[in-house]
Short mmCIF file of C-alpha atoms and ligand atoms in Angstrom, two decimals:
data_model
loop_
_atom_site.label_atom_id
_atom_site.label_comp_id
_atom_site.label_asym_id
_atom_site.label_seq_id
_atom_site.Cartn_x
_atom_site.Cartn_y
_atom_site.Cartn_z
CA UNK A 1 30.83 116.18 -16.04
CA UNK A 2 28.08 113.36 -16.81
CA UNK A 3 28.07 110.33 -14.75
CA UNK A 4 28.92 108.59 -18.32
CA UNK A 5 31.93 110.70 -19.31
CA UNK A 6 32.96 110.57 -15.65
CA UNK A 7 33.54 106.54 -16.35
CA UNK A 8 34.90 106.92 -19.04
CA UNK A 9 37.82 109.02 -17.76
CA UNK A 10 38.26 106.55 -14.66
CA UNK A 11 38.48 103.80 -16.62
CA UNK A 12 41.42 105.96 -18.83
CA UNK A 13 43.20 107.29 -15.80
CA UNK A 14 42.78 105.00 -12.89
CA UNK A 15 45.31 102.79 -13.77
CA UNK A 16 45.98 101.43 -10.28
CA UNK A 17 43.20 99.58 -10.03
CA UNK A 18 40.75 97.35 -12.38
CA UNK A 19 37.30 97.96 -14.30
CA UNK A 20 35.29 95.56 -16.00
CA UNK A 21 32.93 98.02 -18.49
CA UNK A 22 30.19 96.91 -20.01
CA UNK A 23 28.15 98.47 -22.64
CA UNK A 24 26.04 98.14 -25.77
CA UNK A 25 27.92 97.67 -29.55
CA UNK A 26 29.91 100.49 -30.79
CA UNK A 27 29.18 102.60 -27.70
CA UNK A 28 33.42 103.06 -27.42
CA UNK A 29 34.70 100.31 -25.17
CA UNK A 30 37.39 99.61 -27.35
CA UNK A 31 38.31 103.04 -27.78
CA UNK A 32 38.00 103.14 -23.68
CA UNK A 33 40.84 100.59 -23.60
CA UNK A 34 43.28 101.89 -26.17
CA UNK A 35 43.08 105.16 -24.03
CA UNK A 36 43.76 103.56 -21.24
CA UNK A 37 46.85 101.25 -23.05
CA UNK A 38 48.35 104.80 -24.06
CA UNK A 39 47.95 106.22 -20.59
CA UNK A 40 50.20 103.26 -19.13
CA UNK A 41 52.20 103.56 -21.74
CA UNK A 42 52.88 107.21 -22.26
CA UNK A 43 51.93 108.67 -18.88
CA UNK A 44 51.80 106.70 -16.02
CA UNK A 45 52.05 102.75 -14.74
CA UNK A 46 49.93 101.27 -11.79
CA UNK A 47 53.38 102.14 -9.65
CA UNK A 48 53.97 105.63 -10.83
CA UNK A 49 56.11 105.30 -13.82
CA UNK A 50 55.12 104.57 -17.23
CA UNK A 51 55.25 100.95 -18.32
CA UNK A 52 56.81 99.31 -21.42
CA UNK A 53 54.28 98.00 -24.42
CA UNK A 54 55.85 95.15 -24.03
CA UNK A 55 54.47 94.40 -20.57
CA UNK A 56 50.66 95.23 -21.34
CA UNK A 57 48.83 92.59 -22.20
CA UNK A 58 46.14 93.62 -24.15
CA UNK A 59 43.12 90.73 -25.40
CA UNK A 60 40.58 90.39 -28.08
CA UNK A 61 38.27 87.72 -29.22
CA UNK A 62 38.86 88.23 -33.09
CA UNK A 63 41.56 88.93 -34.93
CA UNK A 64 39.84 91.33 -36.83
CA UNK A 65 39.31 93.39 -32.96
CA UNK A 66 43.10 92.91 -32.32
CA UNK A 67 43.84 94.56 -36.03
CA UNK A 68 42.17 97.22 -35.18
CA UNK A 69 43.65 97.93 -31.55
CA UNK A 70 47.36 97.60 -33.19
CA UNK A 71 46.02 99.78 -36.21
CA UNK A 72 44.49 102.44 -33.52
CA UNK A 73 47.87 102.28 -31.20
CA UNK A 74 50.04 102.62 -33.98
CA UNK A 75 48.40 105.76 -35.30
CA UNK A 76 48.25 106.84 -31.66
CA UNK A 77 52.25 106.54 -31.16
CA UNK A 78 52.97 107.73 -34.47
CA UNK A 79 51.05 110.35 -33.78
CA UNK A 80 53.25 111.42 -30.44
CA UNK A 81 56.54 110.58 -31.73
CA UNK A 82 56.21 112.90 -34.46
CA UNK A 83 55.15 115.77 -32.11
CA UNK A 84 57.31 117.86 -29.85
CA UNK A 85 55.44 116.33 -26.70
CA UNK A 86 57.26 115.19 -23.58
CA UNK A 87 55.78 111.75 -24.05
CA UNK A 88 57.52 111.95 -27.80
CA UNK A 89 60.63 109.59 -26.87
CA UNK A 90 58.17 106.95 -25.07
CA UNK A 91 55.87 106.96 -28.17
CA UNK A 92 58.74 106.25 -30.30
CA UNK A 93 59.89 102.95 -28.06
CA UNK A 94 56.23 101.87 -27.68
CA UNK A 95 56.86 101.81 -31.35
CA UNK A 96 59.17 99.64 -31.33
CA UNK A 97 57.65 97.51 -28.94
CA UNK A 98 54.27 97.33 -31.15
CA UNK A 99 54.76 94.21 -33.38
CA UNK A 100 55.80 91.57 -30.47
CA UNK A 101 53.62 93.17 -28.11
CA UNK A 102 50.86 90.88 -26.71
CA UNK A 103 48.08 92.98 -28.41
CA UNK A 104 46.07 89.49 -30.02
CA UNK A 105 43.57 87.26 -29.71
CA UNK A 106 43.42 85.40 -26.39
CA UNK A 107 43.68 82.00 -28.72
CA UNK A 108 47.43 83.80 -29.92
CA UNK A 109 47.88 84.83 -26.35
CA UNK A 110 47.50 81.15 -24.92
CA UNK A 111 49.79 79.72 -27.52
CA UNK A 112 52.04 82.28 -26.41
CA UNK A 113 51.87 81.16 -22.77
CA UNK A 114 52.36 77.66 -23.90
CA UNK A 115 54.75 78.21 -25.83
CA UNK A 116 57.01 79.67 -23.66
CA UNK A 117 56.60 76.89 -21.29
CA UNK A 118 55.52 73.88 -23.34
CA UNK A 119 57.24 71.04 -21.52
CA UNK A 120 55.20 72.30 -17.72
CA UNK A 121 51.91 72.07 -19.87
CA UNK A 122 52.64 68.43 -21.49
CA UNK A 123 52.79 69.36 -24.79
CA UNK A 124 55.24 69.12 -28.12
CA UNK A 125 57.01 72.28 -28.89
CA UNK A 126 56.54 71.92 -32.11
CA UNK A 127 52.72 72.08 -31.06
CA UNK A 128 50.56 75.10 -32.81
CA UNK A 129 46.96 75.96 -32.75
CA UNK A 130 44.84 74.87 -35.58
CA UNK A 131 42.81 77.49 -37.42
CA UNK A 132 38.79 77.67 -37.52
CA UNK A 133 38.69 75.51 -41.30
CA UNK A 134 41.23 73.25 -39.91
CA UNK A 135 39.27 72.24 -36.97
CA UNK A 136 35.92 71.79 -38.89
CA UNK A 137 38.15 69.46 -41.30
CA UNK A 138 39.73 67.34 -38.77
CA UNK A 139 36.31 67.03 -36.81
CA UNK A 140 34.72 65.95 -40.13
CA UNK A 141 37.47 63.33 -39.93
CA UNK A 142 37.04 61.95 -36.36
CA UNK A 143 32.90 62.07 -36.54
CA UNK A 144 32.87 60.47 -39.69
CA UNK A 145 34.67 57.29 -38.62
CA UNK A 146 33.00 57.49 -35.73
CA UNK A 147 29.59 57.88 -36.67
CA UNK A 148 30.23 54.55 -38.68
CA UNK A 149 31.35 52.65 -36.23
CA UNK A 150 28.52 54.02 -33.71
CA UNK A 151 25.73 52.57 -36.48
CA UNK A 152 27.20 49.34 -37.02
CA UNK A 153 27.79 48.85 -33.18
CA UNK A 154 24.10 49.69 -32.87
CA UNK A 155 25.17 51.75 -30.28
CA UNK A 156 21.75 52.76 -27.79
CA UNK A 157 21.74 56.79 -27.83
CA UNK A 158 22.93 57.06 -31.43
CA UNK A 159 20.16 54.08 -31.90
CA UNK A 160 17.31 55.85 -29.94
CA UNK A 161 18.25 59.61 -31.62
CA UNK A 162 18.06 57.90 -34.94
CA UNK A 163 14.56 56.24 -33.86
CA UNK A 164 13.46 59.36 -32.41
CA UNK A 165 13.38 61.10 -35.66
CA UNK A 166 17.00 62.89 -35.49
CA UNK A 167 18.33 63.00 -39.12
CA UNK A 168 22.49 62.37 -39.05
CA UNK A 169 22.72 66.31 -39.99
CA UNK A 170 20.92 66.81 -36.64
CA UNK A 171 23.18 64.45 -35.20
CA UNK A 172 26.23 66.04 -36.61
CA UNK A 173 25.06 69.58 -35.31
CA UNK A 174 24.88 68.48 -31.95
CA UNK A 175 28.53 66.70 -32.20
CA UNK A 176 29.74 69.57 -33.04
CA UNK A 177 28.41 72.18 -30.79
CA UNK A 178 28.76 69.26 -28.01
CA UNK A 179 33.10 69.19 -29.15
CA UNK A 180 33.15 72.85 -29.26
CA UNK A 181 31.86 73.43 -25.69
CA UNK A 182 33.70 69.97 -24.47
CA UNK A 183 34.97 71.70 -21.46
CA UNK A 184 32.04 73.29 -19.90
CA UNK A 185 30.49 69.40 -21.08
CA UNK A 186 32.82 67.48 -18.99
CA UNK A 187 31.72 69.72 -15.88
CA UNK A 188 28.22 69.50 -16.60
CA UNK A 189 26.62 67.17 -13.74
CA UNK A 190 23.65 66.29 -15.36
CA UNK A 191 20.77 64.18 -13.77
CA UNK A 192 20.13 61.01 -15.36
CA UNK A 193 17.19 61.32 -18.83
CA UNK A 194 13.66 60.93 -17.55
CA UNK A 195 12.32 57.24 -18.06
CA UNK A 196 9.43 57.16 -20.96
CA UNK A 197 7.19 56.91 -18.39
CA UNK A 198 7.93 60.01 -16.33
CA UNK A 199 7.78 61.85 -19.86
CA UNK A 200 4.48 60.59 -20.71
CA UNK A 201 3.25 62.00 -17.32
CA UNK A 202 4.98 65.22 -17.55
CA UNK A 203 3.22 65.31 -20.81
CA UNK A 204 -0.18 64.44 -19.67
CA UNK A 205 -0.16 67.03 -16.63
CA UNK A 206 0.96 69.51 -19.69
CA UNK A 207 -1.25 68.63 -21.69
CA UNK A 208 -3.96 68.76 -18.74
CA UNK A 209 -2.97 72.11 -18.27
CA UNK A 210 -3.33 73.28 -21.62
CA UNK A 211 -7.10 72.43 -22.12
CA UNK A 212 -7.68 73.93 -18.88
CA UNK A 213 -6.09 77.45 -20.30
CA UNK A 214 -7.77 76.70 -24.17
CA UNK A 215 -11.41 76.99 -22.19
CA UNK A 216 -10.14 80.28 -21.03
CA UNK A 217 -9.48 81.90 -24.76
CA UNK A 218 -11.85 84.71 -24.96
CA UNK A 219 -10.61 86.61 -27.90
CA UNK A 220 -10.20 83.55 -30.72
CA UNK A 221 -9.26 85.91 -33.26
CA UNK A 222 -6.18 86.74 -31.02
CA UNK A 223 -3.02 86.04 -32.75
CA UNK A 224 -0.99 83.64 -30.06
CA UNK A 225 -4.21 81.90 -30.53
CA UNK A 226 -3.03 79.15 -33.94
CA UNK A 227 0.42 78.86 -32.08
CA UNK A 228 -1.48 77.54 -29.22
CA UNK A 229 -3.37 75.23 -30.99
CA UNK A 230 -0.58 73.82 -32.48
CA UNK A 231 1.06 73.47 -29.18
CA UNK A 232 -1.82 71.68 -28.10
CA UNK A 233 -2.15 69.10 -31.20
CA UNK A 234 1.75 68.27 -30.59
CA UNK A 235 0.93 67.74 -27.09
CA UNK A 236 -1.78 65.42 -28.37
CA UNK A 237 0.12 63.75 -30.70
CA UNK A 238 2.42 63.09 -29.25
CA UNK A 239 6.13 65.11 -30.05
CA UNK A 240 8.30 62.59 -31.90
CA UNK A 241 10.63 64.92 -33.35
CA UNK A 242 11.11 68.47 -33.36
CA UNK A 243 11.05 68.74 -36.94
CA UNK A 244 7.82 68.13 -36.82
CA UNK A 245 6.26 70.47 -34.26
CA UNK A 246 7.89 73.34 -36.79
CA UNK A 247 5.98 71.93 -39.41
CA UNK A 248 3.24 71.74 -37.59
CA UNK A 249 3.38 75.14 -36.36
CA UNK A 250 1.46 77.79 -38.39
CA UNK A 251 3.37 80.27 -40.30
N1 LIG B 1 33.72 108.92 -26.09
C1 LIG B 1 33.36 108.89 -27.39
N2 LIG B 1 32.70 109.91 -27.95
C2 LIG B 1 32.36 109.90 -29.24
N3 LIG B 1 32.63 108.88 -30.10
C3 LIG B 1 33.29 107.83 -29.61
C4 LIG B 1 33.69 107.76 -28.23
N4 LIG B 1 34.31 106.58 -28.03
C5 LIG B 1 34.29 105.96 -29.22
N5 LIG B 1 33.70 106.69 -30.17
C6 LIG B 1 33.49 106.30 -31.57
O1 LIG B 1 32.45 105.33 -31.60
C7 LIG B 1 32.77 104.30 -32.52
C8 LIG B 1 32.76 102.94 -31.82
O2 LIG B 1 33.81 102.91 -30.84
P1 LIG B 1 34.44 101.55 -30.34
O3 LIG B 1 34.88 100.73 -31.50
O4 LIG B 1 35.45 101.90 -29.31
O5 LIG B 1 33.16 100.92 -29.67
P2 LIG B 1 32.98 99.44 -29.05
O6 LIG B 1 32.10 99.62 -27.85
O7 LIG B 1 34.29 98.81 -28.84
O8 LIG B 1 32.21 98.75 -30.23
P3 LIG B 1 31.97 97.15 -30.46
O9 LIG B 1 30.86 96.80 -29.52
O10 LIG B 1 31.55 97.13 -31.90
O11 LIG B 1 33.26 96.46 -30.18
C9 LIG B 1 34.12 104.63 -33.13
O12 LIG B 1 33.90 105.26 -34.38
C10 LIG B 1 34.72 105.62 -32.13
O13 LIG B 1 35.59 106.52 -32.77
MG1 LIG B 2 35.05 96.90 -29.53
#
């Protein structure tokens, strides 16, 4: 057997233990974990006997991925239960078991959680989770007013981004992406921004740098040749906005 199909079948059959697989796009990962779902399911549990589908947990990003796991199982079971195999009678409970099992996204499986236990976590039962055109509306809402309010309170970074040469769509992008990763934001420890001075040096050494490597072009009709030049004359200029080394920058 090949050292690939050989981890394939461990990652079906050894059930006792865990596997984190990694592999390119549509190289059968997927198909690696329903296999292993209907092993558990159908042949044997971690502790010998088979478990219920109602006590697998299995977790996709999109709901399109979990679709196609429930699609895939039920064909699977249906499969079994219509077949005069010993695992026939489990296949037909697993059935049973398919629409409330925790086969979903892991956004549906964290509702779940919190559902179950909403007054430990803080939160109104009555909470749910808002979909993907729901959040970009209410987030319209908030950055609106808030943008607004930043302006006419002349607020410094929304002051100095607008100064810089960020356009309020720029501004909006990176509100958004900012709210979207607002966890891994809040951990961030970041150092405090560079003083204009200690740019202006880091750009001078740069730049200092750069003339030293332009001497060193030997083949001018190279092609990384324009894109350094451009670098250069942005250095030189002086790089106000980002919009405008893209212009700059030869096509
Ligand atoms: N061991 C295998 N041998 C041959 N074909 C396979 C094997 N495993 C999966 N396939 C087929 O390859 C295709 C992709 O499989 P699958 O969806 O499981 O891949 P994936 O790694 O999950 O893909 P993605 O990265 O898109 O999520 C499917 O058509 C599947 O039937
Ligand atoms: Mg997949």
């Amino acid at each position: 057997m090949t050292s690939d199909a050989a981890d394939r079948r461990r990652a079906v059959e050894e059930v006792d233990r865990s596997f984190v697989l990694e592999a390119s796009a549509g190289t059968g990962k997927t198909n690696t974990l329903i296999e292993r779902v209907l092993r558990l399911v159908l042949v044997a549990g971690p502790s010998g006997p088979p478990l219920r589908l109602a006590s697998v947990a299995a977790i996709t990003f999109t709901e399109k991925a979990a679709g196609e796991m429930k699609v895939r199982l039920r064909q699977e079971f249906e499969r079994r239960a219509a077949a005069s195999v010993p695992e026939a009678e489990r296949a037909r409970q697993a059935l049973g078991d398919l629409e409330t099992a925790a086969i979903q996204t892991i956004h549906a499986f964290a509702v779940g959680l919190l559902k179950a236990r909403p007054v430990e976590a803080g939160l109104d039962p009555r909470f749910r989770a808002i979909d993907e055109a729901e959040s970009e509306l209410l987030f319209e809402e908030v950055w609106e007013a808030w943008l607004k309010r930043a302006i006419a309170e002349r607020r410094g970074p929304i002051e100095r981004a607008l100064r810089g040469g960020m356009g309020l769509s720029d501004l909006r992008t990176l509100a958004r992406i900012l709210a979207r990763q607002a966890r891994a934001v809040r951990d961030l420890a970041l150092d405090p921004p560079p003083s204009e001075a200690e740019v202006a040096a880091r750009r001078a050494a740069l730049l200092k740098e750069a003339c030293e490597f332009e001497r060193r072009i030997t083949d001018r009709s190279d092609k990384l040749v324009p894109h350094f030049r451009a670098a250069l004359q942005w250095l030189r200029t002086g790089p106000r906005t980002c919009a405008s080394w893209s212009r700059s920058r030869p096509s």
